[in-house]
mmCIF file of C-alpha atoms and ligand atoms in Angstrom:
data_model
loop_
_atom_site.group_PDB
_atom_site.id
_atom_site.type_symbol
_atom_site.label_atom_id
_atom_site.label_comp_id
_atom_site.label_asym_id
_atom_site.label_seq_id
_atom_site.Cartn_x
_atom_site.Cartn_y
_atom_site.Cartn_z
ATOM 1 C CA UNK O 1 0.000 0.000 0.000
ATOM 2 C CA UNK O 2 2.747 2.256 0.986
ATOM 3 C CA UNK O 3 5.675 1.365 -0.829
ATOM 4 C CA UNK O 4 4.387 1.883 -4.453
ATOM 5 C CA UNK O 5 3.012 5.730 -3.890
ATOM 6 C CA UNK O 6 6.888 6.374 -2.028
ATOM 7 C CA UNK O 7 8.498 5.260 -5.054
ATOM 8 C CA UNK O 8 5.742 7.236 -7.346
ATOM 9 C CA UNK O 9 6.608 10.529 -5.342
ATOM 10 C CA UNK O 10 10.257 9.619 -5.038
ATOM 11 C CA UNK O 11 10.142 9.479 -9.267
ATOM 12 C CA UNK O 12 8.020 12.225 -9.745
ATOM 13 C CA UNK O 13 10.601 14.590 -7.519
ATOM 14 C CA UNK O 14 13.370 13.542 -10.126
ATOM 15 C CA UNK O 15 15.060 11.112 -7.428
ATOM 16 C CA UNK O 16 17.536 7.837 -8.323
ATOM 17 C CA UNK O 17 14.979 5.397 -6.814
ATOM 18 C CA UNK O 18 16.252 1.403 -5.899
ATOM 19 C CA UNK O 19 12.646 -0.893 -4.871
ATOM 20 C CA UNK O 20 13.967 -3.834 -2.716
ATOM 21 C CA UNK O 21 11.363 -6.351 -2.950
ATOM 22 C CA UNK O 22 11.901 -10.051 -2.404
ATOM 23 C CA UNK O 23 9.999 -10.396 -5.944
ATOM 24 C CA UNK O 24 10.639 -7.936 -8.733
ATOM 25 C CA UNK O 25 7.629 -7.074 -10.735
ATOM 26 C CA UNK O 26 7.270 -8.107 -14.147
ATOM 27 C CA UNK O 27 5.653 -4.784 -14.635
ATOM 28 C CA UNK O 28 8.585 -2.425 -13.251
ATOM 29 C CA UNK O 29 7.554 1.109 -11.519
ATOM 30 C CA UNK O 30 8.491 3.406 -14.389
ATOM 31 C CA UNK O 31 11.551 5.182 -13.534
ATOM 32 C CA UNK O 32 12.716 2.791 -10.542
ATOM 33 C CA UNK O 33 15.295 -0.189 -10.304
ATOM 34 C CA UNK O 34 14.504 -3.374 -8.821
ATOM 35 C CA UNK O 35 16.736 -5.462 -6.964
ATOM 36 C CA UNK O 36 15.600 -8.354 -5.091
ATOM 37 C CA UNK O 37 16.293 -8.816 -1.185
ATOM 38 C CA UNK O 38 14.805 -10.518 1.790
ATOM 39 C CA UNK O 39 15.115 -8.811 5.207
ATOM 40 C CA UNK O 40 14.093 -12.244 6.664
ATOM 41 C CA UNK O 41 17.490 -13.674 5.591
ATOM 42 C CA UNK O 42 18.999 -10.561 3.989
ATOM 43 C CA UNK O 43 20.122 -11.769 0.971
ATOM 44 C CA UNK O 44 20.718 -8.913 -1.522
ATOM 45 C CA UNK O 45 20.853 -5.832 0.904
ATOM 46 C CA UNK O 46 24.709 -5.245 0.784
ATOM 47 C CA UNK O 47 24.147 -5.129 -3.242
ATOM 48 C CA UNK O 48 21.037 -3.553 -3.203
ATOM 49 C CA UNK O 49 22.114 -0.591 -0.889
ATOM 50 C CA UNK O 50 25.802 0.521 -2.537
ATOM 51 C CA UNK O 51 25.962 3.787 -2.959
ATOM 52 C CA UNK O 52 22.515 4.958 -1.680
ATOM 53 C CA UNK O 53 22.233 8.083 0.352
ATOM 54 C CA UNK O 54 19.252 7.369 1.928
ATOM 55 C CA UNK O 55 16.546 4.025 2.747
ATOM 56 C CA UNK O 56 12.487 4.590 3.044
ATOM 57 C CA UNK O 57 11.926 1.499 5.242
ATOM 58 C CA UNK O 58 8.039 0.623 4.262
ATOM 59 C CA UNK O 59 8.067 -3.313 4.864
ATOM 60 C CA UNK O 60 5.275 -4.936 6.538
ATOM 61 C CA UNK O 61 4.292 -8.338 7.104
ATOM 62 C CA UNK O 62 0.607 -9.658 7.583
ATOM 63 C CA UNK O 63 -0.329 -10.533 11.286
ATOM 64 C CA UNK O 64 -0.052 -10.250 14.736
ATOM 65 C CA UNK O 65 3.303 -9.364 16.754
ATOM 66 C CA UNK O 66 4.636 -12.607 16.812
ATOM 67 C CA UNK O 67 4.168 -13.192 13.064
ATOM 68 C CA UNK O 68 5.161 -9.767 12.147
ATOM 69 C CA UNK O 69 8.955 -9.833 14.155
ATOM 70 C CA UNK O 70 10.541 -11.350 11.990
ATOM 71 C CA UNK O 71 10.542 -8.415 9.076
ATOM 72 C CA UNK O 72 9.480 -5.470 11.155
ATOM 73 C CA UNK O 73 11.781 -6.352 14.168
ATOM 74 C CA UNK O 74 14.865 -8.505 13.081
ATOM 75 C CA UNK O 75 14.547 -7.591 9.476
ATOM 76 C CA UNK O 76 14.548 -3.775 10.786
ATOM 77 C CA UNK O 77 17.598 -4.833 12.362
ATOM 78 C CA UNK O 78 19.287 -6.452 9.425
ATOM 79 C CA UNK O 79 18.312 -3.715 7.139
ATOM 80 C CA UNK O 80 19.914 -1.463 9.697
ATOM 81 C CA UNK O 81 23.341 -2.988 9.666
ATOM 82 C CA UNK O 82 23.671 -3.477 5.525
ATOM 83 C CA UNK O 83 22.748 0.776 5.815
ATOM 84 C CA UNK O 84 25.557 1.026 8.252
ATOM 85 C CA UNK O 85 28.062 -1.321 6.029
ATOM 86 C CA UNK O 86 27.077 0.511 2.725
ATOM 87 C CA UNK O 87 27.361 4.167 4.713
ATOM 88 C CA UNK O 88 24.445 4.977 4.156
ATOM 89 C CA UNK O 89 23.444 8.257 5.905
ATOM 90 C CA UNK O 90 19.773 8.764 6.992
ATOM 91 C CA UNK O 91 16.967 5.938 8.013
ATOM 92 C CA UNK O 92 13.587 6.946 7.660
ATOM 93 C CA UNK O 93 11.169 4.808 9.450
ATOM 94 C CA UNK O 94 6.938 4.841 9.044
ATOM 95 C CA UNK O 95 5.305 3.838 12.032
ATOM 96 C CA UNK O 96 1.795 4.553 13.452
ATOM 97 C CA UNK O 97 -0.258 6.773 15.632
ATOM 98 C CA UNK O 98 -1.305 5.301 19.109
ATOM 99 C CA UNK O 99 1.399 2.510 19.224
ATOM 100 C CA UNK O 100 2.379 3.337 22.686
ATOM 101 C CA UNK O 101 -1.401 3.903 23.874
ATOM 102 C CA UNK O 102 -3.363 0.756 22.075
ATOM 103 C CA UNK O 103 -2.290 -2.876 23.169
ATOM 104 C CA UNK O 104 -2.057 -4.229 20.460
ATOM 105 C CA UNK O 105 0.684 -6.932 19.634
ATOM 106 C CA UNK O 106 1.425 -5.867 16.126
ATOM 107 C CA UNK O 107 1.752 -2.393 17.805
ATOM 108 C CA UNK O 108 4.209 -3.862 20.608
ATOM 109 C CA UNK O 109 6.262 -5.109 17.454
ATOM 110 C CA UNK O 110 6.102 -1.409 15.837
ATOM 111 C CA UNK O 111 7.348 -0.001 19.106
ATOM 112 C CA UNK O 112 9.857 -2.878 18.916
ATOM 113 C CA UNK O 113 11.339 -1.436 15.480
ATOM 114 C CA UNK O 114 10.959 2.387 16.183
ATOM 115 C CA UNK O 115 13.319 1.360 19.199
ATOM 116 C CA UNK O 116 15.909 -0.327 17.179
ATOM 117 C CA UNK O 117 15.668 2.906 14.381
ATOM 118 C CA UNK O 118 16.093 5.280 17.174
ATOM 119 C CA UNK O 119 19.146 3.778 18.823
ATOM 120 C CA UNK O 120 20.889 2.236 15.377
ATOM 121 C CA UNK O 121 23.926 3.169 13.853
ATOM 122 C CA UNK O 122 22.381 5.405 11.146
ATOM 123 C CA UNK O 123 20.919 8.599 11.370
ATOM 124 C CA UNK O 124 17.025 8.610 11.450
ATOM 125 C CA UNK O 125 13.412 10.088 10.994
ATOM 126 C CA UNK O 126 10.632 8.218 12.474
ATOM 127 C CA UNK O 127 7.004 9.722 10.900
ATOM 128 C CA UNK O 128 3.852 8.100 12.388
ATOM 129 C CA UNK O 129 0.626 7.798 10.213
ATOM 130 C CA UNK O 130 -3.103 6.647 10.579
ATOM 131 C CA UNK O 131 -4.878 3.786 9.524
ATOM 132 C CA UNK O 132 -4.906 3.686 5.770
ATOM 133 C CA UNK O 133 -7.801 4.264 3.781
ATOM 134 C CA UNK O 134 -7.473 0.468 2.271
ATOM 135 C CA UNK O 135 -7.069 -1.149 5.680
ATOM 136 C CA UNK O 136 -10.556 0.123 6.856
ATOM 137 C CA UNK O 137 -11.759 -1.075 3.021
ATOM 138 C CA UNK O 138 -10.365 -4.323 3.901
ATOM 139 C CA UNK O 139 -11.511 -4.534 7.718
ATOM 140 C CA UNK O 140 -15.288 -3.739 6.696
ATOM 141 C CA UNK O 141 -15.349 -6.346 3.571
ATOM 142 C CA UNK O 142 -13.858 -8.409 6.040
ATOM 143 C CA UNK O 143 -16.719 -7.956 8.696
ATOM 144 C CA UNK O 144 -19.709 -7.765 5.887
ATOM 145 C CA UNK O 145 -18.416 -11.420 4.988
ATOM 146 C CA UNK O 146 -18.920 -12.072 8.673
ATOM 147 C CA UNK O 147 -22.330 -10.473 8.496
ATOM 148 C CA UNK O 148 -21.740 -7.258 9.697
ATOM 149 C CA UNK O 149 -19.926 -3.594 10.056
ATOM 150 C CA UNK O 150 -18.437 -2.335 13.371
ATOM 151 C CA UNK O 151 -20.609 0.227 15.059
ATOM 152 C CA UNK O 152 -18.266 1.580 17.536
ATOM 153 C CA UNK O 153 -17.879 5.008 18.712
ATOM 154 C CA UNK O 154 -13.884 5.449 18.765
ATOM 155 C CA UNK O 155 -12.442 8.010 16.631
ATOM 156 C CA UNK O 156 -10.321 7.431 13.578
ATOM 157 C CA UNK O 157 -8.178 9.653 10.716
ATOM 158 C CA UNK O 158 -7.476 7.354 7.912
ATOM 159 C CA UNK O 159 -5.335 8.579 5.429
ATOM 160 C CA UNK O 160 -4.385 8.011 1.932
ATOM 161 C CA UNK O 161 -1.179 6.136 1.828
ATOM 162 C CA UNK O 162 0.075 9.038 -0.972
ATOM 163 C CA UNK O 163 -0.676 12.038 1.702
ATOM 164 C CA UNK O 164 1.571 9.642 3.827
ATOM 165 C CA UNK O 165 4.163 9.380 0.944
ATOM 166 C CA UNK O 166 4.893 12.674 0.497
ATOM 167 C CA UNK O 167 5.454 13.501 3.847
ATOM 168 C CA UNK O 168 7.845 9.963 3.589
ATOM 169 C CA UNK O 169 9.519 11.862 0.643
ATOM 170 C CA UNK O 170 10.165 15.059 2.410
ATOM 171 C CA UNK O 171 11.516 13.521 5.294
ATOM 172 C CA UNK O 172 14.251 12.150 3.005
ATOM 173 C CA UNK O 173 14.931 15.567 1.384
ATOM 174 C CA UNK O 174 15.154 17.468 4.505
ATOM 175 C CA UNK O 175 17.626 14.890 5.942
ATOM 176 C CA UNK O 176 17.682 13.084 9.624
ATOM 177 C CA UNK O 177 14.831 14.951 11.677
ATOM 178 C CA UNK O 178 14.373 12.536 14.633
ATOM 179 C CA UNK O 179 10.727 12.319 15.485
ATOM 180 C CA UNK O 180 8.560 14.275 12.642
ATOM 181 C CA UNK O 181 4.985 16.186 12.517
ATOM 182 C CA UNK O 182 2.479 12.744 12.574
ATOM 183 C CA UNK O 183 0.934 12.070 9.457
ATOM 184 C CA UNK O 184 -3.197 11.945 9.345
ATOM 185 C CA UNK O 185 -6.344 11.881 7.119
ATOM 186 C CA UNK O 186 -8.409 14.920 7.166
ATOM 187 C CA UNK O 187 -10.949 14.465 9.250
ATOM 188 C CA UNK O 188 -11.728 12.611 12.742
ATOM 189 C CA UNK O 189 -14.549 9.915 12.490
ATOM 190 C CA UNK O 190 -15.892 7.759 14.552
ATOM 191 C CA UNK O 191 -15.347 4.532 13.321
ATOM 192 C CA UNK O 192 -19.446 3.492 13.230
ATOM 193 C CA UNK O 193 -20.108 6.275 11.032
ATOM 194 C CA UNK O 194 -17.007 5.387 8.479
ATOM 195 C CA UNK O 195 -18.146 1.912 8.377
ATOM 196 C CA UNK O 196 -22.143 3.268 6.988
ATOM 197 C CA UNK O 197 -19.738 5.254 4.799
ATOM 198 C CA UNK O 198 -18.298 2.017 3.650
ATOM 199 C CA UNK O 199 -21.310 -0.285 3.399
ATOM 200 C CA UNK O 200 -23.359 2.853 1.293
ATOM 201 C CA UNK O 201 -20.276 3.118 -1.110
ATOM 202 C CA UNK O 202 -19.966 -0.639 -1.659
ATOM 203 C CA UNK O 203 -23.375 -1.497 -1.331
ATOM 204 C CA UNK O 204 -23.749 -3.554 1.347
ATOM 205 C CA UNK O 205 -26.348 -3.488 3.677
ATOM 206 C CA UNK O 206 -25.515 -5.086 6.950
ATOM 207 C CA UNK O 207 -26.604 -4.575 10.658
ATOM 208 C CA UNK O 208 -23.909 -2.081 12.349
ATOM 209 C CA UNK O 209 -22.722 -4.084 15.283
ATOM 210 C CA UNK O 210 -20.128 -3.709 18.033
ATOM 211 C CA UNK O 211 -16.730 -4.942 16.903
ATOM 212 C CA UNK O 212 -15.166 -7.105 19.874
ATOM 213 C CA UNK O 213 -12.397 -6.167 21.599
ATOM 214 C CA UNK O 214 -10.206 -6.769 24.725
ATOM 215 C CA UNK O 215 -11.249 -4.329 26.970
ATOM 216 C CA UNK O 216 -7.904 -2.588 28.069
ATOM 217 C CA UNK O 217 -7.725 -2.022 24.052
ATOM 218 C CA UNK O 218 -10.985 -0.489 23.888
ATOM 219 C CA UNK O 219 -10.644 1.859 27.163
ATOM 220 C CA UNK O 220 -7.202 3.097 24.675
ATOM 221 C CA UNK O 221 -9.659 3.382 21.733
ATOM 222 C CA UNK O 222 -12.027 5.164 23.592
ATOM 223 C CA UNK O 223 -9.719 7.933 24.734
ATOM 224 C CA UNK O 224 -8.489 8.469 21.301
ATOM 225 C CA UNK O 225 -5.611 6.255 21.189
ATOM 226 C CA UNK O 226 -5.715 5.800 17.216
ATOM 227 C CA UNK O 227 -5.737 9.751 16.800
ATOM 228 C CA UNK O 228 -2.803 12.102 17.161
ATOM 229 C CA UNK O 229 -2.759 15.190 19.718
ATOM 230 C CA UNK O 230 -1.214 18.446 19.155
ATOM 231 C CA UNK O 231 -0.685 21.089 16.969
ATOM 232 C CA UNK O 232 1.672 19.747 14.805
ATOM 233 C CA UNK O 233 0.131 17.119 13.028
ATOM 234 C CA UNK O 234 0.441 16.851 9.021
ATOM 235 C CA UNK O 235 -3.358 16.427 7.911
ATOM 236 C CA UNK O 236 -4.566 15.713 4.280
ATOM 237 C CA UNK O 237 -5.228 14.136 1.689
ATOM 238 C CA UNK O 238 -9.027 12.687 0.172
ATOM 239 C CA UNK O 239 -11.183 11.610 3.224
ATOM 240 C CA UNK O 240 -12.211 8.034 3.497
ATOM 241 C CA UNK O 241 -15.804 8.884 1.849
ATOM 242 C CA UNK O 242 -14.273 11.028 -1.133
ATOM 243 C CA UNK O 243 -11.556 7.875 -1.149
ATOM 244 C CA UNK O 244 -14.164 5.861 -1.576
ATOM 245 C CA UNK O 245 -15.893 7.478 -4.223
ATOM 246 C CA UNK O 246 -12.637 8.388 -6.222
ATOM 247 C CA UNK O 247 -12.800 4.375 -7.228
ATOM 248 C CA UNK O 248 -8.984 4.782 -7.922
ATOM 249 C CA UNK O 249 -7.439 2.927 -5.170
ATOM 250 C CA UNK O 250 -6.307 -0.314 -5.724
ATOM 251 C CA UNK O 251 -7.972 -3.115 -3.907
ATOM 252 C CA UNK O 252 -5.912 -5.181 -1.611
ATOM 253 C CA UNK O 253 -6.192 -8.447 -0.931
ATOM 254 C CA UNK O 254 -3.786 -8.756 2.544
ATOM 255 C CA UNK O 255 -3.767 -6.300 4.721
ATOM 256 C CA UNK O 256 -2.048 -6.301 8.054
ATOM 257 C CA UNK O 257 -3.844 -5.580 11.779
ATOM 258 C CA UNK O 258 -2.786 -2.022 12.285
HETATM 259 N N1 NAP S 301 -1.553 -0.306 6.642
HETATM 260 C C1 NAP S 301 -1.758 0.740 7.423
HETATM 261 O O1 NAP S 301 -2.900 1.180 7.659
HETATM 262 C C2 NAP S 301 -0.567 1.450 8.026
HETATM 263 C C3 NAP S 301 -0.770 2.646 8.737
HETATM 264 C C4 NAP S 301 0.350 3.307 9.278
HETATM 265 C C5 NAP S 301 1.620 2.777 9.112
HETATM 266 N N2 NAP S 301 1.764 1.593 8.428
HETATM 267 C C6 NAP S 301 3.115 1.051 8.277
HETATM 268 O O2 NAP S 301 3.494 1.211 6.908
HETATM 269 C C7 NAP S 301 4.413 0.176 6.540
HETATM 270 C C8 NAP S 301 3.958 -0.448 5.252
HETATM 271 O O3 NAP S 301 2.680 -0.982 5.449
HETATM 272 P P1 NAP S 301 1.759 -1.386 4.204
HETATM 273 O O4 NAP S 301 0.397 -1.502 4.777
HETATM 274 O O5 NAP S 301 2.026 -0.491 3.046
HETATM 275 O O6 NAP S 301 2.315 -2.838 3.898
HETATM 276 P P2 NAP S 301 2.016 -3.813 2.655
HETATM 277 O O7 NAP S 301 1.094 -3.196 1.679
HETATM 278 O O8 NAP S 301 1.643 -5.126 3.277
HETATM 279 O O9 NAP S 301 3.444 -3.934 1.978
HETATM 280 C C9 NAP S 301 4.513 -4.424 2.693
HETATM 281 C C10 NAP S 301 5.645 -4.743 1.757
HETATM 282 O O10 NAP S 301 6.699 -5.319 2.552
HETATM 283 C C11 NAP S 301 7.471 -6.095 1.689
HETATM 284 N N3 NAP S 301 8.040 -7.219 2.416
HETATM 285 C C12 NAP S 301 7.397 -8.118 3.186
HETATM 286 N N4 NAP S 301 8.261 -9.046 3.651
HETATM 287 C C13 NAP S 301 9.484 -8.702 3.173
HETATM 288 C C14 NAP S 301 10.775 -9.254 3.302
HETATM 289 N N5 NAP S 301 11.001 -10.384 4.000
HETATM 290 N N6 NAP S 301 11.803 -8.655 2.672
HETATM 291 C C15 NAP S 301 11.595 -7.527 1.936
HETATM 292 N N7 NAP S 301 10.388 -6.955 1.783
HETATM 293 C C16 NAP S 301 9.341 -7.535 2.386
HETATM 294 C C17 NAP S 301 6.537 -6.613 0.609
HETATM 295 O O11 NAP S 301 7.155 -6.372 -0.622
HETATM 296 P P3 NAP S 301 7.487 -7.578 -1.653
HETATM 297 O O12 NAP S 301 6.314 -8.512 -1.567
HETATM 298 O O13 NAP S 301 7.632 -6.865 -2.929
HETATM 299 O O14 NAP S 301 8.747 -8.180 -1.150
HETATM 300 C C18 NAP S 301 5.278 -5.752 0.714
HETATM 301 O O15 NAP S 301 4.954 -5.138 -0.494
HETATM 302 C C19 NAP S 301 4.488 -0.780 7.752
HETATM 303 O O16 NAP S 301 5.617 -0.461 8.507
HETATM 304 C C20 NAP S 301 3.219 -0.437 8.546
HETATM 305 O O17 NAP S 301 3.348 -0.689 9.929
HETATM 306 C C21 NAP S 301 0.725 0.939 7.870
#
């Protein structure tokens, strides 16, 4: 979700972009070069990262913490170490809003990896986003299949992944800035009302129902865990409902529990 609008904005700014994927596309990003690694075993980082001046990190592996450690956690860590072999001089890191307030164990894992980013050998920005506009897609199909939509009352920003890139891009430009501005959607919803959104844009009429949740994780939902505080957030982009409407996102078919 992430990765391909980085290297879009990366192109479009007249950058030298490098996509590491474990599987290079047959249809190539215009403008980019592929080169195939793994941060599970890293095979092909040392290659892949001569002579680059600076790494958007925007891996991500489907599941809960335990699943997701390997890649966001060790793979952080390898990733880390080929950046500090190849001298390469500024990390920049996504993470999300609320890790440190919802307990959730893929959050646990992202609090794992901002940890290792702030206190690695190369020079770092860490920006934290929202929810992405195809998660919630994904979350509510998920839930219709199951016979309903969530109707509960704690607030959300989703954000398109591209607002999110361009503040990823930026970040790079301006060179190692620590802890940036958090990156959110538009508008605060609650997420009952972006789910009717959801089920009137895709049609699908289902009774709005509770979604089920530990309860220490819904007390943090409650109090606005998932939304960032402050004056110095980065807010933008479509909304979810003109996102939806705009019929030019992609559809996804994994999506992991952010
Ligand atoms: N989804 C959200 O709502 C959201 C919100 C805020 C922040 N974030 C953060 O944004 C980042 C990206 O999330 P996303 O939702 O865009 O993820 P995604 O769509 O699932 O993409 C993750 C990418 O990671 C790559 N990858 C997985 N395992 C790998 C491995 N072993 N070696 C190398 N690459 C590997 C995959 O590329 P290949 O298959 O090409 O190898 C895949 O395209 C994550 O750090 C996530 O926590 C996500």
């Amino acid at each position: 979700m992430l990765g391909r609008p980085v290297v879009e904005e990366l192109v479009r700014r007249g950058h030298d972009v490098r996509v590491l994927t474990r599987t290079p596309p047959s249809d190539p990003l215009p403008g980019a070069e592929h080169h195939e690694v793994d941060l599970v075993t890293g095979a092909g980082l040392d290659d892949a990262l001569a002579g680059v001046d600076a790494v958007i990190e925007a891996a991500n592996t489907p599941g809960t913490g335990r699943k997701a450690t390997p890649v966001l956690v060790e793979g952080t860590r390898r990733l880390l170490q080929a950046e500090a072999r190849a001298g390469v001089g500024h990390h920049v890191a996504i993470s999300i809003v609320g890790i440190d307030a919802v307990p959730f164990s893929y959050y646990r894992a992202k609090l794992a990896q901002e940890q290792l980013v702030q206190e690695g050998p190369v020079a770092w920005s860490i920006v934290r986003a929202t929810q992405f506009h195809q998660l919630l897609d994904w979350t509510f199909a998920s839930t219709a299949r199951a016979g309903f939509v969530p109707a509960n009352g704690f607030a959300m920003a989703p954000v398109d992944p591209r607002f999110v890139a361009r503040a990823l891009v930026d970040a790079a430009q301006d060179g190692p800035g620590g802890r940036l501005a958090p990156v959110a959607g538009p508008q605060v919803v609650p997420v009952g009302q972006l789910a009717r959104q959801w089920a009137s844009a895709r049609r699908r009429r289902r009774p709005a129902l509770p979604l089920p949740l530990p309860r220490r994780a819904r007390r943090a939902l409650r109090a606005g865990g998932l939304v960032p505080a402050g004056d110095d957030v980065r807010s933008g982009g479509p909304s979810f409902g003109d996102w939806l409407r705009s019929d030019a996102q992609p559809r996804t078919a994994a999506v992991v529990a952010a």
